[in-house]
Amino acid sequence: MLKFQDKVALVTGSGTGIGKAIATKFVENGASVIILGRRKEPLQEAATELEGKIPQGVNATVKIFAGVDVADETAMNEMFETLKNEGTNVDYIINNAGVSGPVTCFANSPLDEFKSTIAIHLTGTFWGSVQALKVMKEGGKIITISTFFTEEKPLEQRPYRFRSPYTASQGAKNRLAECMSWELTDKGIISIATNPGPVHSDRIYKTVYPKAAAEFMRVSGFEDLTPVEVEEAKDDLLECIEADGINKEGIAKTAEKLANGRDVAKLTETFTNLLTKIKTIAEKVQNNTSHMIANREFLSQAQVSETVLNLCDDEIAKIINGKVIPGDRVFYPVKPHIGTTAPGVHQPDFTGKAVVFTIDGTDKTDAERVEFLASHVEKNGGKVACFISQSTPQEIQDSISGKFHSHVVDIKNPDEVERWLNTAKTNIGEILAVVHVTGKLPEVGNLTELTRAGWEELVAKFIST
């Protein structure tokens, strides 16, 4: 009997890539699989391929849920309700669905794209796991796939340049996986996360590395192109990268589209040079990353799927329940956080500078913290402005506004916050820093017992605001 025969695995984001590879590995080992994703065609193709891999004599099945976005509350609710009504018991939930998110500097990342990335990676993992409890029994496993850039090591950081929304949500997924392991112990359900390193995939070669290279060019500008002009052209130009070179016809069309009175032939030449430079940088980033790996080979999708199946082993899962398992092989060189000399001690000089405090406080302690820090700024020559959330208790609002220049604002409204920051810059000088005070985590009991609305309130307060 095959190891996973008579078991059922549900894999999110499984029409292509790593998700499909995981589903394939489960099928080859006797399991039935449930695959889902936003696009119907890849799922249908994957299902046909998976059905062809069911071992002879094994009564396994492949079930599709097309058009299901893990960020869509209704779609996820309906899918798990359908499985429950059909009497399906799911043994393994594999939280794999994800997106690259915006590949750009943090300050240039649109808020809606930041929120969308969080919604898919983090909220999709949370709500999918919570809903899955309807169809799971004792002995079930929840495996969450993150990334090696969120793996913590002593005295070490792993910055993933231009990927703030992606790494923020992936890091939070690791903490969620740890939390679920504690909360689901009484149900006998195990939660584990794994951090794969770079994986051979279209996403990394055709999207991540080229977009990162394009962002380098956007920041600096290129030849006679300003950063704004590079920004306008880069998405169309990236579509012109082909396996055997670049699509010159596509570049010419982009030049015609964006010429705006300029010489099209000259702009075509500039765009060609820009795309060649982007391609060179992308290949260099890929090569540099491979040199951080002992055998200089990225993981294959099959290797990631092998890791996931091993984590689903009953005995192994019991040993590592609640852990975040490295799966990267990458030796990432970073500078240690400990210095060899003690920093000098001196009074700071904030003259001509301003510090803005945005405050979503919950109790008196928050007011005391703000008052202490703001007083320190003023004592050293700086100016202070406090933007207090509408949801902050009146007592705290009064305490802060009675001592410092303050305004009550909707800090969840990016346009309003931007307007107030510009006003502060005009009225009190260059903004040296913005200090955001979130307030305390409310008493929520178990995260896995939260409503979707309750969860999204936490995400809005501590991540998206």
Coordinates of C-alpha atoms in Angstrom, one line a residue:
M1 CA 0.0 0.0 0.0
L2 CA 1.3 3.4 -1.0
K3 CA 2.2 5.8 1.9
F4 CA -0.6 8.3 1.2
Q5 CA -3.2 5.9 -0.1
D6 CA -6.8 6.7 1.1
K7 CA -5.6 10.2 2.1
V8 CA -6.9 13.5 0.8
A9 CA -4.7 16.6 0.2
L10 CA -6.0 20.0 -0.7
V11 CA -3.4 22.2 -2.3
T12 CA -4.0 25.9 -2.9
G13 CA -2.6 27.6 -6.0
S14 CA -2.2 24.2 -7.7
G15 CA -2.9 24.8 -11.4
T16 CA 0.8 25.4 -12.1
G17 CA 4.2 25.6 -10.6
I18 CA 5.1 24.4 -7.1
G19 CA 1.4 23.8 -6.2
K20 CA 1.0 21.5 -9.2
A21 CA 4.2 19.7 -8.3
I22 CA 3.0 19.1 -4.8
A23 CA -0.3 17.7 -6.0
T24 CA 1.6 15.5 -8.4
K25 CA 3.7 14.1 -5.6
F26 CA 0.7 13.3 -3.5
V27 CA -1.1 11.5 -6.4
E28 CA 2.0 9.5 -7.2
N29 CA 2.0 8.3 -3.6
G30 CA -1.6 7.3 -3.6
A31 CA -3.5 10.3 -2.3
S32 CA -6.6 12.0 -3.7
V33 CA -6.1 15.7 -4.4
I34 CA -8.2 18.8 -4.4
I35 CA -6.8 21.5 -6.6
L36 CA -7.9 25.1 -6.8
G37 CA -7.0 28.4 -8.3
R38 CA -8.3 31.5 -10.0
R39 CA -7.8 30.3 -13.6
K40 CA -9.9 27.4 -14.9
E41 CA -7.8 26.3 -17.9
P42 CA -4.5 25.5 -16.0
L43 CA -6.5 23.6 -13.5
Q44 CA -8.2 21.5 -16.1
E45 CA -4.9 20.8 -17.8
A46 CA -3.4 19.9 -14.4
A47 CA -6.3 17.6 -13.5
T48 CA -5.9 15.7 -16.8
E49 CA -2.2 15.3 -16.1
L50 CA -2.7 14.3 -12.5
E51 CA -5.4 11.7 -13.3
G52 CA -2.9 10.1 -15.7
K53 CA -0.5 9.7 -12.8
I54 CA -2.8 7.8 -10.4
P55 CA -1.1 4.5 -9.7
Q56 CA -2.8 1.4 -11.1
G57 CA -5.2 -0.2 -8.7
V58 CA -5.4 2.9 -6.5
N59 CA -8.9 4.4 -6.0
A60 CA -7.7 8.1 -5.9
T61 CA -9.5 11.1 -7.4
V62 CA -8.7 14.6 -8.6
K63 CA -11.2 17.3 -7.8
I64 CA -11.2 20.9 -9.2
F65 CA -12.5 24.1 -7.7
A66 CA -11.9 26.7 -10.4
G67 CA -12.2 30.4 -10.0
V68 CA -11.4 30.2 -6.3
D69 CA -9.1 33.0 -5.1
V70 CA -7.8 32.3 -1.6
A71 CA -8.4 36.0 -0.7
D72 CA -12.1 35.7 -1.6
E73 CA -13.9 35.0 1.6
T74 CA -17.2 33.8 -0.1
A75 CA -15.4 31.5 -2.5
M76 CA -13.4 29.8 0.2
N77 CA -16.5 29.5 2.5
E78 CA -18.5 27.9 -0.3
M79 CA -15.7 25.5 -1.3
F80 CA -15.2 24.1 2.2
E81 CA -19.0 24.0 2.8
T82 CA -19.3 21.9 -0.4
L83 CA -16.6 19.5 0.8
K84 CA -18.3 19.3 4.2
N85 CA -21.7 18.5 2.7
E86 CA -20.1 15.9 0.5
G87 CA -18.7 14.2 3.6
T88 CA -15.1 14.8 2.4
N89 CA -12.4 14.5 5.1
V90 CA -9.2 16.4 4.2
D91 CA -6.0 15.1 5.8
Y92 CA -3.6 17.7 4.5
I93 CA -4.0 21.4 3.8
I94 CA -1.1 22.8 1.8
N95 CA -1.1 26.7 1.9
N96 CA 0.8 27.3 -1.3
A97 CA -1.1 30.0 -3.2
G98 CA 0.8 33.3 -3.6
V99 CA 1.8 36.2 -5.8
S100 CA 5.0 38.1 -6.4
G101 CA 3.4 41.3 -5.4
P102 CA 4.9 44.7 -6.4
V103 CA 8.6 44.6 -7.1
T104 CA 9.6 48.1 -6.3
C105 CA 10.9 50.3 -3.5
F106 CA 8.8 50.4 -0.4
A107 CA 7.9 54.1 -0.8
N108 CA 6.9 53.4 -4.4
S109 CA 4.7 50.4 -3.6
P110 CA 1.0 51.2 -4.2
L111 CA -1.1 50.6 -1.1
D112 CA -3.7 48.6 -3.0
E113 CA -1.0 46.2 -4.2
F114 CA 0.4 46.0 -0.7
K115 CA -3.0 45.1 0.7
S116 CA -3.6 42.6 -2.2
T117 CA -0.4 40.8 -1.5
I118 CA -1.2 40.6 2.2
A119 CA -4.7 39.4 1.4
I120 CA -3.5 36.5 -0.7
H121 CA -0.5 35.3 1.2
L122 CA -1.5 36.0 4.8
T123 CA -5.3 36.3 5.0
G124 CA -5.7 33.6 2.4
T125 CA -3.6 31.3 4.5
F126 CA -5.4 32.2 7.7
W127 CA -8.9 31.9 6.4
G128 CA -8.2 28.8 4.4
S129 CA -6.8 27.1 7.4
V130 CA -9.7 28.2 9.6
Q131 CA -12.3 27.0 7.1
A132 CA -10.4 23.8 6.6
L133 CA -11.1 22.8 10.2
K134 CA -14.6 22.0 9.1
V135 CA -13.4 19.1 7.1
M136 CA -10.3 18.0 9.1
K137 CA -10.0 15.4 11.9
E138 CA -7.4 14.5 14.5
G139 CA -4.1 13.7 12.7
G140 CA -4.6 16.3 10.1
K141 CA -1.7 18.5 8.9
I142 CA -1.6 22.1 7.8
I143 CA 1.6 22.9 5.9
T144 CA 2.3 26.5 5.0
I145 CA 4.9 27.5 2.4
S146 CA 6.8 30.7 2.9
T147 CA 10.3 31.8 1.7
F148 CA 13.9 31.6 2.9
F149 CA 14.0 35.4 3.0
T150 CA 11.8 35.4 6.1
E151 CA 14.0 32.8 7.9
E152 CA 15.4 34.3 11.1
K153 CA 18.9 33.5 12.2
P154 CA 21.0 34.8 15.1
L155 CA 22.6 38.2 14.3
E156 CA 21.5 37.9 10.7
Q157 CA 19.0 39.6 8.4
R158 CA 17.9 38.6 4.9
P159 CA 16.7 41.7 3.1
Y160 CA 14.8 41.0 -0.1
R161 CA 15.2 44.2 -2.0
F162 CA 12.1 45.7 -3.6
R163 CA 9.8 42.9 -2.1
S164 CA 8.5 44.5 1.1
P165 CA 4.8 43.4 0.7
Y166 CA 5.9 39.9 -0.2
T167 CA 8.3 39.4 2.7
A168 CA 6.1 41.1 5.2
S169 CA 3.2 38.7 4.5
Q170 CA 5.5 35.7 4.3
G171 CA 7.1 36.4 7.6
A172 CA 3.7 36.9 9.2
K173 CA 2.6 33.5 7.7
N174 CA 5.5 31.8 9.7
R175 CA 4.3 33.4 12.9
L176 CA 0.7 32.3 12.0
A177 CA 1.8 28.7 11.5
E178 CA 3.5 28.7 14.9
C179 CA 0.5 30.1 16.5
M180 CA -1.9 27.6 14.9
S181 CA 0.3 24.7 16.2
W182 CA -0.5 25.8 19.8
E183 CA -4.2 26.5 19.2
L184 CA -4.9 23.3 17.4
T185 CA -3.2 20.9 19.8
D186 CA -6.5 19.9 21.4
K187 CA -7.9 19.1 18.0
G188 CA -4.9 16.9 17.2
I189 CA -4.0 18.9 14.1
I190 CA -0.4 19.8 13.3
S191 CA 0.8 23.1 11.8
I192 CA 4.2 23.4 10.2
A193 CA 5.8 26.0 7.9
T194 CA 8.6 25.6 5.5
N195 CA 10.9 28.2 3.8
P196 CA 12.0 27.1 0.4
G197 CA 14.9 28.9 -1.2
P198 CA 15.0 30.0 -4.9
V199 CA 13.1 27.5 -7.1
H200 CA 13.3 26.9 -10.8
S201 CA 10.1 28.6 -12.0
D202 CA 8.7 31.0 -14.6
R203 CA 7.9 33.4 -11.8
I204 CA 11.4 33.9 -10.7
Y205 CA 13.0 34.0 -14.2
K206 CA 10.3 35.9 -16.0
T207 CA 8.9 38.1 -13.3
V208 CA 10.9 38.6 -10.1
Y209 CA 14.5 39.1 -11.4
P210 CA 13.6 41.2 -14.4
K211 CA 11.3 43.4 -12.4
A212 CA 13.9 43.9 -9.7
A213 CA 16.4 44.8 -12.5
A214 CA 13.9 47.2 -13.9
E215 CA 13.5 48.8 -10.5
F216 CA 17.2 49.5 -10.3
M217 CA 16.8 51.4 -13.6
R218 CA 13.7 53.2 -12.5
V219 CA 15.4 54.5 -9.4
S220 CA 18.4 55.9 -11.3
G221 CA 17.0 56.7 -14.7
F222 CA 18.7 55.5 -17.8
E223 CA 20.5 57.5 -20.5
D224 CA 18.1 60.4 -21.2
L225 CA 15.1 58.6 -19.6
T226 CA 13.9 60.0 -16.3
P227 CA 12.8 57.6 -13.5
V228 CA 9.2 58.5 -14.4
E229 CA 9.7 57.5 -18.1
V230 CA 11.4 54.2 -17.1
E231 CA 8.3 53.5 -14.9
E232 CA 6.0 54.2 -17.8
A233 CA 7.9 51.9 -20.1
K234 CA 9.1 49.0 -18.0
D235 CA 6.0 46.8 -17.9
D236 CA 5.6 46.8 -21.7
L237 CA 9.3 46.3 -22.2
L238 CA 9.5 43.4 -19.8
E239 CA 6.9 41.6 -22.0
C240 CA 9.5 41.8 -24.8
I241 CA 12.0 39.6 -23.0
E242 CA 12.0 36.2 -24.8
A243 CA 13.9 33.0 -24.2
D244 CA 16.2 33.6 -27.1
G245 CA 16.6 37.3 -26.8
I246 CA 14.3 40.4 -27.0
N247 CA 11.3 41.1 -29.2
K248 CA 12.4 44.1 -31.2
E249 CA 9.0 44.6 -32.8
G250 CA 7.5 44.9 -29.3
I251 CA 10.1 47.5 -28.3
A252 CA 9.3 49.5 -31.4
K253 CA 5.6 49.5 -30.5
T254 CA 6.3 50.6 -27.0
A255 CA 8.4 53.5 -28.3
E256 CA 5.5 54.5 -30.6
K257 CA 3.1 54.3 -27.7
L258 CA 5.2 56.5 -25.4
A259 CA 6.9 58.8 -27.9
N260 CA 4.8 61.8 -27.2
G261 CA 6.4 63.9 -29.9
R262 CA 9.9 62.5 -29.5
D263 CA 11.9 60.7 -32.3
V264 CA 10.5 57.2 -32.3
A265 CA 13.7 55.7 -33.9
K266 CA 15.9 57.2 -31.2
L267 CA 13.5 56.2 -28.4
T268 CA 13.4 52.6 -29.8
E269 CA 17.2 52.5 -29.6
T270 CA 17.1 53.8 -26.0
F271 CA 14.4 51.3 -25.0
T272 CA 16.5 48.5 -26.6
N273 CA 19.5 49.5 -24.6
L274 CA 17.4 49.8 -21.5
L275 CA 15.9 46.3 -21.9
T276 CA 19.3 44.8 -22.7
K277 CA 20.6 46.4 -19.4
I278 CA 17.6 45.0 -17.5
K279 CA 18.2 41.6 -18.9
T280 CA 21.9 41.7 -18.0
I281 CA 21.2 42.8 -14.4
A282 CA 18.5 40.1 -14.0
E283 CA 21.0 37.4 -15.1
K284 CA 23.6 38.8 -12.8
V285 CA 21.2 38.7 -9.8
Q286 CA 20.4 35.1 -10.7
N287 CA 24.1 34.2 -11.0
N288 CA 25.0 35.9 -7.7
T289 CA 22.2 34.1 -5.9
S290 CA 23.3 30.7 -7.3
H291 CA 26.8 31.4 -6.0
M292 CA 25.3 31.4 -2.5
I293 CA 24.4 27.7 -2.9
A294 CA 27.0 25.0 -2.5
N295 CA 26.2 23.3 -5.8
R296 CA 25.0 26.5 -7.4
E297 CA 21.6 24.9 -8.3
F298 CA 18.2 26.3 -7.4
L299 CA 15.7 23.9 -6.0
S300 CA 13.5 22.1 -8.4
Q301 CA 9.7 22.1 -7.9
A302 CA 9.9 18.4 -7.3
Q303 CA 12.3 18.9 -4.4
V304 CA 10.0 21.4 -2.8
S305 CA 7.1 18.9 -3.1
E306 CA 9.3 16.1 -1.6
T307 CA 9.9 18.4 1.4
V308 CA 6.2 18.9 1.8
L309 CA 5.4 15.2 1.7
N310 CA 8.0 14.5 4.3
L311 CA 6.6 17.1 6.5
C312 CA 3.2 15.3 6.2
D313 CA 4.7 12.1 7.6
D314 CA 3.0 11.3 10.9
E315 CA 6.1 10.7 13.0
I316 CA 8.2 13.6 11.5
A317 CA 5.2 16.0 11.8
K318 CA 4.8 15.2 15.5
I319 CA 8.5 16.0 16.1
I320 CA 8.5 19.3 14.3
N321 CA 5.0 20.6 15.0
G322 CA 5.0 24.4 15.2
K323 CA 8.4 24.8 13.6
V324 CA 9.5 26.8 10.6
I325 CA 11.6 24.4 8.6
P326 CA 14.4 25.7 6.4
G327 CA 14.4 24.4 2.9
D328 CA 16.8 26.7 1.1
R329 CA 20.5 25.6 1.2
V330 CA 21.4 29.3 0.7
F331 CA 24.3 30.8 2.6
Y332 CA 23.2 34.4 2.6
P333 CA 26.1 36.7 3.5
V334 CA 25.1 39.6 5.7
K335 CA 26.8 41.8 8.3
P336 CA 26.3 40.9 11.9
H337 CA 24.2 43.2 14.1
I338 CA 26.8 43.4 16.8
G339 CA 29.5 46.1 16.5
T340 CA 33.0 45.9 17.8
T341 CA 32.9 49.4 19.4
A342 CA 30.5 51.1 21.7
P343 CA 28.6 53.9 20.0
G344 CA 29.3 57.4 21.2
V345 CA 26.8 59.0 23.6
H346 CA 25.8 62.6 22.7
Q347 CA 22.7 64.8 22.9
P348 CA 20.9 64.7 19.5
D349 CA 20.3 68.0 17.7
F350 CA 16.8 68.1 16.1
T351 CA 17.0 71.8 15.3
G352 CA 15.0 72.6 12.1
K353 CA 13.7 69.0 12.0
A354 CA 10.3 67.6 12.8
V355 CA 9.0 64.2 14.0
V356 CA 5.5 63.1 13.3
F357 CA 3.7 60.6 15.5
T358 CA 0.8 58.7 14.1
I359 CA -1.2 57.2 17.0
D360 CA -3.7 54.4 17.0
G361 CA -3.6 54.0 20.8
T362 CA -5.6 51.8 23.0
D363 CA -4.7 52.8 26.6
K364 CA -2.9 55.3 28.9
T365 CA 0.4 53.6 28.3
D366 CA 0.4 54.6 24.6
A367 CA -0.2 58.2 25.6
E368 CA 2.7 58.1 28.1
R369 CA 5.1 56.6 25.4
V370 CA 4.2 59.3 22.9
E371 CA 4.5 62.1 25.5
F372 CA 7.9 60.8 26.6
L373 CA 9.3 60.6 23.1
A374 CA 7.8 63.8 21.9
S375 CA 9.1 65.7 24.9
H376 CA 12.6 64.3 24.1
V377 CA 12.3 65.6 20.5
E378 CA 11.3 69.1 21.7
K379 CA 14.0 69.3 24.4
N380 CA 16.6 68.7 21.6
G381 CA 15.3 71.5 19.3
G382 CA 12.9 69.6 17.2
K383 CA 9.2 70.1 16.5
V384 CA 6.4 67.6 16.9
A385 CA 3.1 66.9 15.2
C386 CA 0.7 64.2 16.4
F387 CA -1.9 62.6 14.2
I388 CA -4.3 60.7 16.4
S389 CA -6.6 58.0 15.0
Q390 CA -10.3 58.6 15.3
S391 CA -10.6 55.2 17.1
T392 CA -8.2 56.3 19.8
P393 CA -10.1 56.7 23.2
Q394 CA -11.1 60.3 23.9
E395 CA -9.1 60.3 27.1
I396 CA -5.9 59.5 25.2
Q397 CA -6.7 62.1 22.5
D398 CA -7.1 64.8 25.2
S399 CA -4.0 63.8 27.0
I400 CA -1.8 64.1 23.9
S401 CA -3.4 67.1 22.3
G402 CA -3.2 69.0 25.6
K403 CA 0.6 68.8 25.4
F404 CA 1.5 68.7 21.7
H405 CA 0.3 70.1 18.3
S406 CA -2.2 67.4 17.4
H407 CA -5.0 66.6 14.9
V408 CA -7.5 63.7 14.9
V409 CA -7.3 62.0 11.5
D410 CA -8.5 58.9 9.7
I411 CA -5.1 57.1 9.6
K412 CA -6.5 54.3 7.5
N413 CA -7.2 56.8 4.7
P414 CA -3.9 57.2 2.8
D415 CA -5.0 60.3 1.0
E416 CA -5.8 62.0 4.3
V417 CA -2.5 60.9 5.9
E418 CA -0.5 62.2 2.9
R419 CA -2.3 65.5 3.0
W420 CA -1.5 66.0 6.7
L421 CA 2.1 64.9 6.2
N422 CA 2.5 67.5 3.5
T423 CA 0.9 70.1 5.8
A424 CA 3.3 69.2 8.6
K425 CA 6.3 69.5 6.2
T426 CA 5.1 72.9 5.1
N427 CA 4.4 74.2 8.6
I428 CA 7.0 72.7 10.9
G429 CA 9.9 71.8 8.6
E430 CA 11.6 68.7 7.2
I431 CA 10.2 65.5 8.6
L432 CA 13.1 63.5 10.2
A433 CA 11.0 60.5 11.2
V434 CA 7.5 59.2 11.5
V435 CA 6.8 57.1 14.6
H436 CA 3.7 54.9 14.4
V437 CA 2.1 53.7 17.7
T438 CA -0.2 50.8 17.1
G439 CA -1.5 50.3 20.5
K440 CA -1.8 46.9 22.2
L441 CA -3.1 43.7 20.7
P442 CA -6.7 43.4 21.8
E443 CA -7.9 40.4 23.8
V444 CA -8.9 38.0 21.0
G445 CA -8.7 34.5 22.5
N446 CA -7.6 32.0 19.8
L447 CA -6.8 33.5 16.4
T448 CA -8.3 30.4 14.8
E449 CA -11.7 31.3 16.4
L450 CA -11.8 34.8 15.0
T451 CA -14.4 35.8 12.5
R452 CA -13.1 37.0 9.1
A453 CA -14.0 40.6 10.0
G454 CA -12.2 40.3 13.3
W455 CA -9.1 39.0 11.6
E456 CA -9.2 41.8 9.0
E457 CA -9.4 44.4 11.7
L458 CA -6.2 43.1 13.2
V459 CA -4.5 43.1 9.7
A460 CA -5.6 46.7 9.1
K461 CA -4.4 47.9 12.5
F462 CA -1.0 46.2 12.7
I463 CA 0.0 45.6 9.1
S464 CA -1.8 47.7 6.5
T465 CA -2.1 51.0 8.2

